[in-house]
Amino acid sequence: MPRGKTTGKTTGKPARQLLFSKALRQQKHPSVEDPPPLPRTSMADDTQGATMDRILQGISAVSRKLEAMDSAMVALTAETRSMRLDIVGFQSQISGLDQRVAAVETQVASWTDRDQELMHLRSKLTDLEDRSRRNNVCLLGFPEETQKYAFFQ
């Protein structure tokens, strides 16, 4: 049995513990009571009360608007974050495309070098063909077959 005075109930807890636990329960769940209304004694008090009611209504309207603005800000924040993620994705895509464009530009530069080389080789070929035709002898009046045999005999 615990030391100290007991409450006499069947719990067997000391009175000090019971009072402490009761105080904790009241702190966790305090009872909310509306203060009693102030007595109104004159017309000035009635006017003042009406003014206070209008002020309270205005404050509650502002509070509702602030809550709506707060929820809108939360939505905007979420949308901004998703846009930021999209932008990061786009940046990585753009850097990949930039690398691909650089590779294509390198290939195109090599193609222009090849085109210049091809044009040079074509001009050489044309020159060689023209020179070989100048040395050919063409016999007129004979059929082609006899002309072939005339040079090889």
C-alpha positions as YAML, in Angstrom:
chain: A
units: angstrom
residues:
- id: 1
  name: MET
  ca: [0.00, 0.00, 0.00]
- id: 2
  name: PRO
  ca: [1.40, 3.47, -0.92]
- id: 3
  name: ARG
  ca: [2.48, 5.88, 1.73]
- id: 4
  name: GLY
  ca: [0.53, 8.98, 2.64]
- id: 5
  name: LYS
  ca: [-3.14, 9.68, 3.06]
- id: 6
  name: THR
  ca: [-5.54, 7.91, 0.74]
- id: 7
  name: THR
  ca: [-8.87, 9.18, -0.46]
- id: 8
  name: GLY
  ca: [-10.77, 6.29, 0.92]
- id: 9
  name: LYS
  ca: [-11.78, 5.15, -2.54]
- id: 10
  name: THR
  ca: [-10.85, 1.76, -3.91]
- id: 11
  name: THR
  ca: [-8.06, 3.15, -6.10]
- id: 12
  name: GLY
  ca: [-5.57, 3.26, -3.31]
- id: 13
  name: LYS
  ca: [-3.80, 6.32, -4.74]
- id: 14
  name: PRO
  ca: [-2.71, 9.05, -2.39]
- id: 15
  name: ALA
  ca: [-4.85, 12.18, -2.37]
- id: 16
  name: ARG
  ca: [-2.01, 14.32, -3.70]
- id: 17
  name: GLN
  ca: [-1.71, 12.13, -6.84]
- id: 18
  name: LEU
  ca: [-5.44, 12.29, -7.49]
- id: 19
  name: LEU
  ca: [-5.50, 16.07, -7.22]
- id: 20
  name: PHE
  ca: [-2.47, 16.36, -9.51]
- id: 21
  name: SER
  ca: [-3.98, 14.04, -12.16]
- id: 22
  name: LYS
  ca: [-7.29, 15.94, -11.97]
- id: 23
  name: ALA
  ca: [-5.44, 19.21, -12.53]
- id: 24
  name: LEU
  ca: [-3.65, 17.70, -15.57]
- id: 25
  name: ARG
  ca: [-6.93, 16.55, -17.08]
- id: 26
  name: GLN
  ca: [-8.33, 20.03, -16.71]
- id: 27
  name: GLN
  ca: [-5.25, 21.51, -18.39]
- id: 28
  name: LYS
  ca: [-5.56, 19.12, -21.31]
- id: 29
  name: HIS
  ca: [-9.26, 19.78, -21.79]
- id: 30
  name: PRO
  ca: [-10.06, 23.19, -20.40]
- id: 31
  name: SER
  ca: [-13.71, 24.03, -20.48]
- id: 32
  name: VAL
  ca: [-14.42, 26.96, -22.72]
- id: 33
  name: GLU
  ca: [-17.12, 29.19, -21.38]
- id: 34
  name: ASP
  ca: [-18.37, 32.34, -22.99]
- id: 35
  name: PRO
  ca: [-18.00, 35.35, -20.75]
- id: 36
  name: PRO
  ca: [-21.32, 36.67, -19.54]
- id: 37
  name: PRO
  ca: [-22.67, 39.55, -21.60]
- id: 38
  name: LEU
  ca: [-22.05, 42.98, -20.23]
- id: 39
  name: PRO
  ca: [-25.16, 44.76, -19.00]
- id: 40
  name: ARG
  ca: [-26.23, 47.67, -21.14]
- id: 41
  name: THR
  ca: [-27.36, 50.68, -19.35]
- id: 42
  name: SER
  ca: [-27.77, 53.47, -21.87]
- id: 43
  name: MET
  ca: [-28.35, 54.30, -25.53]
- id: 44
  name: ALA
  ca: [-24.67, 55.15, -25.95]
- id: 45
  name: ASP
  ca: [-23.84, 51.64, -24.79]
- id: 46
  name: ASP
  ca: [-26.34, 50.22, -27.35]
- id: 47
  name: THR
  ca: [-24.72, 52.26, -30.11]
- id: 48
  name: GLN
  ca: [-21.32, 51.21, -28.93]
- id: 49
  name: GLY
  ca: [-22.45, 47.55, -28.86]
- id: 50
  name: ALA
  ca: [-23.83, 47.80, -32.40]
- id: 51
  name: THR
  ca: [-20.57, 49.36, -33.53]
- id: 52
  name: MET
  ca: [-18.64, 46.56, -31.87]
- id: 53
  name: ASP
  ca: [-20.87, 43.98, -33.58]
- id: 54
  name: ARG
  ca: [-20.18, 45.56, -36.96]
- id: 55
  name: ILE
  ca: [-16.46, 45.62, -36.20]
- id: 56
  name: LEU
  ca: [-16.59, 41.95, -35.21]
- id: 57
  name: GLN
  ca: [-18.49, 41.11, -38.40]
- id: 58
  name: GLY
  ca: [-15.89, 42.99, -40.41]
- id: 59
  name: ILE
  ca: [-13.08, 41.17, -38.63]
- id: 60
  name: SER
  ca: [-14.72, 37.79, -39.27]
- id: 61
  name: ALA
  ca: [-15.18, 38.70, -42.95]
- id: 62
  name: VAL
  ca: [-11.51, 39.67, -43.17]
- id: 63
  name: SER
  ca: [-10.60, 36.43, -41.41]
- id: 64
  name: ARG
  ca: [-12.57, 34.40, -43.99]
- id: 65
  name: LYS
  ca: [-10.88, 36.27, -46.81]
- id: 66
  name: LEU
  ca: [-7.46, 35.66, -45.25]
- id: 67
  name: GLU
  ca: [-8.23, 31.95, -44.95]
- id: 68
  name: ALA
  ca: [-9.24, 31.87, -48.63]
- id: 69
  name: MET
  ca: [-6.06, 33.72, -49.55]
- id: 70
  name: ASP
  ca: [-4.04, 31.29, -47.44]
- id: 71
  name: SER
  ca: [-5.51, 28.29, -49.24]
- id: 72
  name: ALA
  ca: [-4.90, 30.02, -52.58]
- id: 73
  name: MET
  ca: [-1.26, 30.64, -51.57]
- id: 74
  name: VAL
  ca: [-0.86, 26.96, -50.66]
- id: 75
  name: ALA
  ca: [-2.23, 26.00, -54.09]
- id: 76
  name: LEU
  ca: [0.09, 28.53, -55.80]
- id: 77
  name: THR
  ca: [3.06, 27.22, -53.85]
- id: 78
  name: ALA
  ca: [2.31, 23.66, -54.93]
- id: 79
  name: GLU
  ca: [1.88, 24.75, -58.54]
- id: 80
  name: THR
  ca: [5.11, 26.75, -58.42]
- id: 81
  name: ARG
  ca: [6.98, 23.72, -57.10]
- id: 82
  name: SER
  ca: [5.61, 21.54, -59.88]
- id: 83
  name: MET
  ca: [6.57, 24.20, -62.44]
- id: 84
  name: ARG
  ca: [10.05, 24.35, -60.94]
- id: 85
  name: LEU
  ca: [10.37, 20.57, -61.38]
- id: 86
  name: ASP
  ca: [9.13, 20.89, -64.97]
- id: 87
  name: ILE
  ca: [11.70, 23.62, -65.64]
- id: 88
  name: VAL
  ca: [14.50, 21.43, -64.27]
- id: 89
  name: GLY
  ca: [13.34, 18.64, -66.59]
- id: 90
  name: PHE
  ca: [13.25, 21.03, -69.52]
- id: 91
  name: GLN
  ca: [16.74, 22.26, -68.72]
- id: 92
  name: SER
  ca: [18.10, 18.72, -68.78]
- id: 93
  name: GLN
  ca: [16.32, 18.07, -72.10]
- id: 94
  name: ILE
  ca: [17.71, 21.29, -73.55]
- id: 95
  name: SER
  ca: [21.25, 20.41, -72.47]
- id: 96
  name: GLY
  ca: [20.84, 16.99, -74.14]
- id: 97
  name: LEU
  ca: [19.56, 18.63, -77.31]
- id: 98
  name: ASP
  ca: [22.43, 21.13, -77.20]
- id: 99
  name: GLN
  ca: [24.92, 18.26, -77.15]
- id: 100
  name: ARG
  ca: [23.15, 16.59, -80.07]
- id: 101
  name: VAL
  ca: [23.17, 19.83, -82.08]
- id: 102
  name: ALA
  ca: [26.89, 20.24, -81.43]
- id: 103
  name: ALA
  ca: [27.48, 16.70, -82.74]
- id: 104
  name: VAL
  ca: [25.39, 17.42, -85.86]
- id: 105
  name: GLU
  ca: [27.27, 20.67, -86.49]
- id: 106
  name: THR
  ca: [30.55, 18.75, -86.30]
- id: 107
  name: GLN
  ca: [29.24, 16.25, -88.85]
- id: 108
  name: VAL
  ca: [28.01, 19.00, -91.16]
- id: 109
  name: ALA
  ca: [31.43, 20.67, -91.00]
- id: 110
  name: SER
  ca: [33.06, 17.39, -92.01]
- id: 111
  name: TRP
  ca: [30.53, 17.06, -94.84]
- id: 112
  name: THR
  ca: [31.47, 20.46, -96.23]
- id: 113
  name: ASP
  ca: [35.13, 19.37, -96.16]
- id: 114
  name: ARG
  ca: [34.15, 16.19, -98.00]
- id: 115
  name: ASP
  ca: [32.11, 18.19, -100.51]
- id: 116
  name: GLN
  ca: [35.12, 20.37, -101.26]
- id: 117
  name: GLU
  ca: [37.29, 17.28, -101.68]
- id: 118
  name: LEU
  ca: [34.65, 15.71, -103.94]
- id: 119
  name: MET
  ca: [34.50, 18.83, -106.11]
- id: 120
  name: HIS
  ca: [38.31, 18.78, -106.40]
- id: 121
  name: LEU
  ca: [38.29, 15.10, -107.40]
- id: 122
  name: ARG
  ca: [35.54, 15.71, -109.98]
- id: 123
  name: SER
  ca: [37.52, 18.51, -111.57]
- id: 124
  name: LYS
  ca: [40.56, 16.21, -111.75]
- id: 125
  name: LEU
  ca: [38.48, 13.45, -113.31]
- id: 126
  name: THR
  ca: [37.03, 15.83, -115.88]
- id: 127
  name: ASP
  ca: [40.53, 17.05, -116.72]
- id: 128
  name: LEU
  ca: [41.83, 13.48, -117.15]
- id: 129
  name: GLU
  ca: [38.87, 12.48, -119.30]
- id: 130
  name: ASP
  ca: [39.36, 15.52, -121.51]
- id: 131
  name: ARG
  ca: [43.07, 14.77, -121.98]
- id: 132
  name: SER
  ca: [42.47, 11.12, -122.85]
- id: 133
  name: ARG
  ca: [39.94, 12.10, -125.53]
- id: 134
  name: ARG
  ca: [42.39, 14.42, -127.22]
- id: 135
  name: ASN
  ca: [44.77, 11.57, -128.02]
- id: 136
  name: ASN
  ca: [42.09, 9.38, -129.57]
- id: 137
  name: VAL
  ca: [42.11, 9.05, -133.33]
- id: 138
  name: CYS
  ca: [38.80, 8.67, -135.00]
- id: 139
  name: LEU
  ca: [38.70, 7.21, -138.53]
- id: 140
  name: LEU
  ca: [35.79, 8.34, -140.56]
- id: 141
  name: GLY
  ca: [34.11, 6.17, -143.13]
- id: 142
  name: PHE
  ca: [34.94, 2.83, -141.54]
- id: 143
  name: PRO
  ca: [32.57, 0.86, -139.35]
- id: 144
  name: GLU
  ca: [33.38, 0.87, -135.65]
- id: 145
  name: GLU
  ca: [34.42, -2.74, -135.50]
- id: 146
  name: THR
  ca: [37.18, -2.27, -138.05]
- id: 147
  name: GLN
  ca: [38.43, 0.81, -136.29]
- id: 148
  name: LYS
  ca: [39.03, -1.20, -133.14]
- id: 149
  name: TYR
  ca: [41.10, -3.74, -134.99]
- id: 150
  name: ALA
  ca: [43.07, -1.19, -136.92]
- id: 151
  name: PHE
  ca: [44.85, 0.12, -133.83]
- id: 152
  name: PHE
  ca: [45.72, -3.24, -132.34]
- id: 153
  name: GLN
  ca: [47.46, -4.78, -135.34]
...
